[in-house]
Amino acid sequence: FTYDARHQGVDFFLHKRTDSDADKEAENYASTIWNKDPDLLEMRSHISPNFRSTFHRGLDHYLMGNFAEAARTLREADWLMIETVVDNGRQENINAIGSQLLDRNINHIEVMHLRKKLGDGPSQAIIEYIESQ
């Protein structure tokens, strides 16, 4: 299972590696890269421990067939991701409407569309599947 990685607004190649160095790293791949590579770490910087535990709780409920609780928990995980992305202020064009994004009473189409874009795709996909059943 995965979480959405953020690529917009991420300064890739933080260490300004040359193409040759990047190729060497790829040829010498080791699983430790996921915990050391600055680009991969930056792409996951919006995944908080609170999101991770909430997502896994929701996924566990889903796998056990507790669909109502799974949907509720995954909605909360999705919301946690939106909060983290807005609070970090790294996504382009959200600072102007960040407070609207975090106000659950505002449901304008533009706000709802941006929430879906900023939220967690895997959580949203499972929720949509549950609701379609």
PDB file of C-alpha atoms in Angstrom:
ATOM      1  CA  PHE A   1       0.000   0.000   0.000  1.00  0.00           C
ATOM      2  CA  THR A   2       1.182   3.472  -0.713  1.00  0.00           C
ATOM      3  CA  TYR A   3       0.521   7.065   0.107  1.00  0.00           C
ATOM      4  CA  ASP A   4       0.516   9.866  -2.388  1.00  0.00           C
ATOM      5  CA  ALA A   5       3.959  11.293  -2.958  1.00  0.00           C
ATOM      6  CA  ARG A   6       4.094  15.006  -3.609  1.00  0.00           C
ATOM      7  CA  HIS A   7       6.032  16.087  -6.637  1.00  0.00           C
ATOM      8  CA  GLN A   8       4.726  19.606  -7.241  1.00  0.00           C
ATOM      9  CA  GLY A   9       6.757  22.167  -5.352  1.00  0.00           C
ATOM     10  CA  VAL A  10       9.480  19.649  -4.503  1.00  0.00           C
ATOM     11  CA  ASP A  11      13.024  20.787  -5.260  1.00  0.00           C
ATOM     12  CA  PHE A  12      14.277  17.595  -6.859  1.00  0.00           C
ATOM     13  CA  PHE A  13      17.938  16.803  -6.777  1.00  0.00           C
ATOM     14  CA  LEU A  14      18.508  18.775  -3.613  1.00  0.00           C
ATOM     15  CA  HIS A  15      22.173  17.860  -3.739  1.00  0.00           C
ATOM     16  CA  LYS A  16      22.436  18.781  -7.421  1.00  0.00           C
ATOM     17  CA  ARG A  17      23.716  15.366  -8.442  1.00  0.00           C
ATOM     18  CA  THR A  18      25.049  15.016 -11.934  1.00  0.00           C
ATOM     19  CA  ASP A  19      23.322  12.615 -14.305  1.00  0.00           C
ATOM     20  CA  SER A  20      26.381  10.373 -14.020  1.00  0.00           C
ATOM     21  CA  ASP A  21      26.137  10.281 -10.205  1.00  0.00           C
ATOM     22  CA  ALA A  22      22.397   9.612 -10.348  1.00  0.00           C
ATOM     23  CA  ASP A  23      23.031   6.735 -12.776  1.00  0.00           C
ATOM     24  CA  LYS A  24      25.660   5.262 -10.431  1.00  0.00           C
ATOM     25  CA  GLU A  25      23.207   5.431  -7.519  1.00  0.00           C
ATOM     26  CA  ALA A  26      20.573   3.658  -9.608  1.00  0.00           C
ATOM     27  CA  GLU A  27      23.037   0.922 -10.595  1.00  0.00           C
ATOM     28  CA  ASN A  28      23.969   0.375  -6.931  1.00  0.00           C
ATOM     29  CA  TYR A  29      20.392   0.381  -5.637  1.00  0.00           C
ATOM     30  CA  ALA A  30      19.872  -0.631  -2.030  1.00  0.00           C
ATOM     31  CA  SER A  31      16.608  -0.537  -0.093  1.00  0.00           C
ATOM     32  CA  THR A  32      18.179   1.938   2.350  1.00  0.00           C
ATOM     33  CA  ILE A  33      17.751   4.618  -0.311  1.00  0.00           C
ATOM     34  CA  TRP A  34      14.148   5.112   0.873  1.00  0.00           C
ATOM     35  CA  ASN A  35      15.420   6.384   4.234  1.00  0.00           C
ATOM     36  CA  LYS A  36      18.441   8.322   2.993  1.00  0.00           C
ATOM     37  CA  ASP A  37      17.766   9.895  -0.390  1.00  0.00           C
ATOM     38  CA  PRO A  38      16.868  13.582   0.138  1.00  0.00           C
ATOM     39  CA  ASP A  39      14.528  13.649  -2.863  1.00  0.00           C
ATOM     40  CA  LEU A  40      12.554  10.631  -1.686  1.00  0.00           C
ATOM     41  CA  LEU A  41      12.425  11.995   1.854  1.00  0.00           C
ATOM     42  CA  GLU A  42      11.140  15.346   0.582  1.00  0.00           C
ATOM     43  CA  MET A  43       8.426  13.651  -1.505  1.00  0.00           C
ATOM     44  CA  ARG A  44       7.160  11.982   1.691  1.00  0.00           C
ATOM     45  CA  SER A  45       7.582  14.970   3.998  1.00  0.00           C
ATOM     46  CA  HIS A  46       3.809  15.527   4.125  1.00  0.00           C
ATOM     47  CA  ILE A  47       3.201  12.079   5.634  1.00  0.00           C
ATOM     48  CA  SER A  48       2.958  12.650   9.370  1.00  0.00           C
ATOM     49  CA  PRO A  49       3.093   9.868  11.970  1.00  0.00           C
ATOM     50  CA  ASN A  50      -0.524  10.706  12.847  1.00  0.00           C
ATOM     51  CA  PHE A  51      -1.575  10.273   9.205  1.00  0.00           C
ATOM     52  CA  ARG A  52       0.338   7.009   8.918  1.00  0.00           C
ATOM     53  CA  SER A  53      -1.269   5.455  12.010  1.00  0.00           C
ATOM     54  CA  THR A  54      -4.752   6.683  11.048  1.00  0.00           C
ATOM     55  CA  PHE A  55      -4.375   5.354   7.497  1.00  0.00           C
ATOM     56  CA  HIS A  56      -3.237   1.948   8.754  1.00  0.00           C
ATOM     57  CA  ARG A  57      -6.143   1.788  11.218  1.00  0.00           C
ATOM     58  CA  GLY A  58      -8.553   2.533   8.378  1.00  0.00           C
ATOM     59  CA  LEU A  59      -6.901  -0.039   6.151  1.00  0.00           C
ATOM     60  CA  ASP A  60      -7.093  -2.656   8.915  1.00  0.00           C
ATOM     61  CA  HIS A  61     -10.832  -1.961   9.331  1.00  0.00           C
ATOM     62  CA  TYR A  62     -11.299  -2.306   5.582  1.00  0.00           C
ATOM     63  CA  LEU A  63      -9.426  -5.621   5.454  1.00  0.00           C
ATOM     64  CA  MET A  64     -11.523  -6.933   8.372  1.00  0.00           C
ATOM     65  CA  GLY A  65     -14.740  -5.978   6.569  1.00  0.00           C
ATOM     66  CA  ASN A  66     -15.645  -3.123   8.948  1.00  0.00           C
ATOM     67  CA  PHE A  67     -16.494  -0.875   6.030  1.00  0.00           C
ATOM     68  CA  ALA A  68     -18.315   1.923   7.844  1.00  0.00           C
ATOM     69  CA  GLU A  69     -15.466   2.334  10.325  1.00  0.00           C
ATOM     70  CA  ALA A  70     -12.903   2.008   7.522  1.00  0.00           C
ATOM     71  CA  ALA A  71     -14.534   4.824   5.541  1.00  0.00           C
ATOM     72  CA  ARG A  72     -14.771   7.036   8.633  1.00  0.00           C
ATOM     73  CA  THR A  73     -11.130   6.445   9.569  1.00  0.00           C
ATOM     74  CA  LEU A  74      -9.831   6.865   6.016  1.00  0.00           C
ATOM     75  CA  ARG A  75     -11.767  10.143   5.698  1.00  0.00           C
ATOM     76  CA  GLU A  76      -9.911  11.324   8.783  1.00  0.00           C
ATOM     77  CA  ALA A  77      -6.576  10.173   7.282  1.00  0.00           C
ATOM     78  CA  ASP A  78      -7.410  12.078   4.094  1.00  0.00           C
ATOM     79  CA  TRP A  79      -8.218  15.182   6.161  1.00  0.00           C
ATOM     80  CA  LEU A  80      -4.947  14.850   8.111  1.00  0.00           C
ATOM     81  CA  MET A  81      -3.016  14.858   4.851  1.00  0.00           C
ATOM     82  CA  ILE A  82      -4.844  17.983   3.654  1.00  0.00           C
ATOM     83  CA  GLU A  83      -4.056  19.711   6.962  1.00  0.00           C
ATOM     84  CA  THR A  84      -0.378  18.793   6.742  1.00  0.00           C
ATOM     85  CA  VAL A  85      -0.036  19.976   3.148  1.00  0.00           C
ATOM     86  CA  VAL A  86      -1.787  23.277   3.919  1.00  0.00           C
ATOM     87  CA  ASP A  87       0.148  23.822   7.153  1.00  0.00           C
ATOM     88  CA  ASN A  88       3.482  23.151   5.402  1.00  0.00           C
ATOM     89  CA  GLY A  89       2.609  25.800   2.801  1.00  0.00           C
ATOM     90  CA  ARG A  90       4.671  24.084   0.140  1.00  0.00           C
ATOM     91  CA  GLN A  91       1.973  23.551  -2.468  1.00  0.00           C
ATOM     92  CA  GLU A  92       1.607  26.312  -4.993  1.00  0.00           C
ATOM     93  CA  ASN A  93      -1.525  28.468  -4.961  1.00  0.00           C
ATOM     94  CA  ILE A  94      -2.990  27.279  -1.660  1.00  0.00           C
ATOM     95  CA  ASN A  95      -1.796  29.960   0.734  1.00  0.00           C
ATOM     96  CA  ALA A  96      -4.534  32.334  -0.436  1.00  0.00           C
ATOM     97  CA  ILE A  97      -7.340  29.869   0.315  1.00  0.00           C
ATOM     98  CA  GLY A  98      -5.667  27.676   2.945  1.00  0.00           C
ATOM     99  CA  SER A  99      -8.104  28.739   5.666  1.00  0.00           C
ATOM    100  CA  GLN A 100     -11.054  27.819   3.427  1.00  0.00           C
ATOM    101  CA  LEU A 101      -9.547  24.392   2.770  1.00  0.00           C
ATOM    102  CA  LEU A 102      -9.393  23.706   6.494  1.00  0.00           C
ATOM    103  CA  ASP A 103     -12.919  24.929   7.231  1.00  0.00           C
ATOM    104  CA  ARG A 104     -15.095  21.806   6.957  1.00  0.00           C
ATOM    105  CA  ASN A 105     -18.188  24.021   6.572  1.00  0.00           C
ATOM    106  CA  ILE A 106     -16.993  25.485   3.270  1.00  0.00           C
ATOM    107  CA  ASN A 107     -17.985  23.253   0.374  1.00  0.00           C
ATOM    108  CA  HIS A 108     -17.507  25.421  -2.705  1.00  0.00           C
ATOM    109  CA  ILE A 109     -16.659  23.436  -5.820  1.00  0.00           C
ATOM    110  CA  GLU A 110     -13.173  24.968  -6.096  1.00  0.00           C
ATOM    111  CA  VAL A 111     -12.410  24.154  -2.464  1.00  0.00           C
ATOM    112  CA  MET A 112     -13.735  20.595  -2.761  1.00  0.00           C
ATOM    113  CA  HIS A 113     -11.691  20.030  -5.942  1.00  0.00           C
ATOM    114  CA  LEU A 114      -8.500  21.263  -4.284  1.00  0.00           C
ATOM    115  CA  ARG A 115      -9.154  19.147  -1.173  1.00  0.00           C
ATOM    116  CA  LYS A 116      -9.423  16.078  -3.401  1.00  0.00           C
ATOM    117  CA  LYS A 117      -6.192  17.018  -5.153  1.00  0.00           C
ATOM    118  CA  LEU A 118      -4.301  17.631  -1.890  1.00  0.00           C
ATOM    119  CA  GLY A 119      -5.740  14.666   0.010  1.00  0.00           C
ATOM    120  CA  ASP A 120      -4.579  11.063  -0.037  1.00  0.00           C
ATOM    121  CA  GLY A 121      -5.496   9.254  -3.262  1.00  0.00           C
ATOM    122  CA  PRO A 122      -5.322   5.719  -1.802  1.00  0.00           C
ATOM    123  CA  SER A 123      -7.637   6.697   1.088  1.00  0.00           C
ATOM    124  CA  GLN A 124     -10.015   8.363  -1.360  1.00  0.00           C
ATOM    125  CA  ALA A 125     -10.004   5.318  -3.665  1.00  0.00           C
ATOM    126  CA  ILE A 126     -10.899   2.913  -0.852  1.00  0.00           C
ATOM    127  CA  ILE A 127     -13.650   5.249   0.389  1.00  0.00           C
ATOM    128  CA  GLU A 128     -15.094   5.510  -3.132  1.00  0.00           C
ATOM    129  CA  TYR A 129     -15.032   1.726  -3.476  1.00  0.00           C
ATOM    130  CA  ILE A 130     -16.801   1.250  -0.119  1.00  0.00           C
ATOM    131  CA  GLU A 131     -19.449   3.812  -1.064  1.00  0.00           C
ATOM    132  CA  SER A 132     -20.050   2.116  -4.423  1.00  0.00           C
ATOM    133  CA  GLN A 133     -20.961  -1.206  -2.779  1.00  0.00           C
TER     134      GLN A 133
END
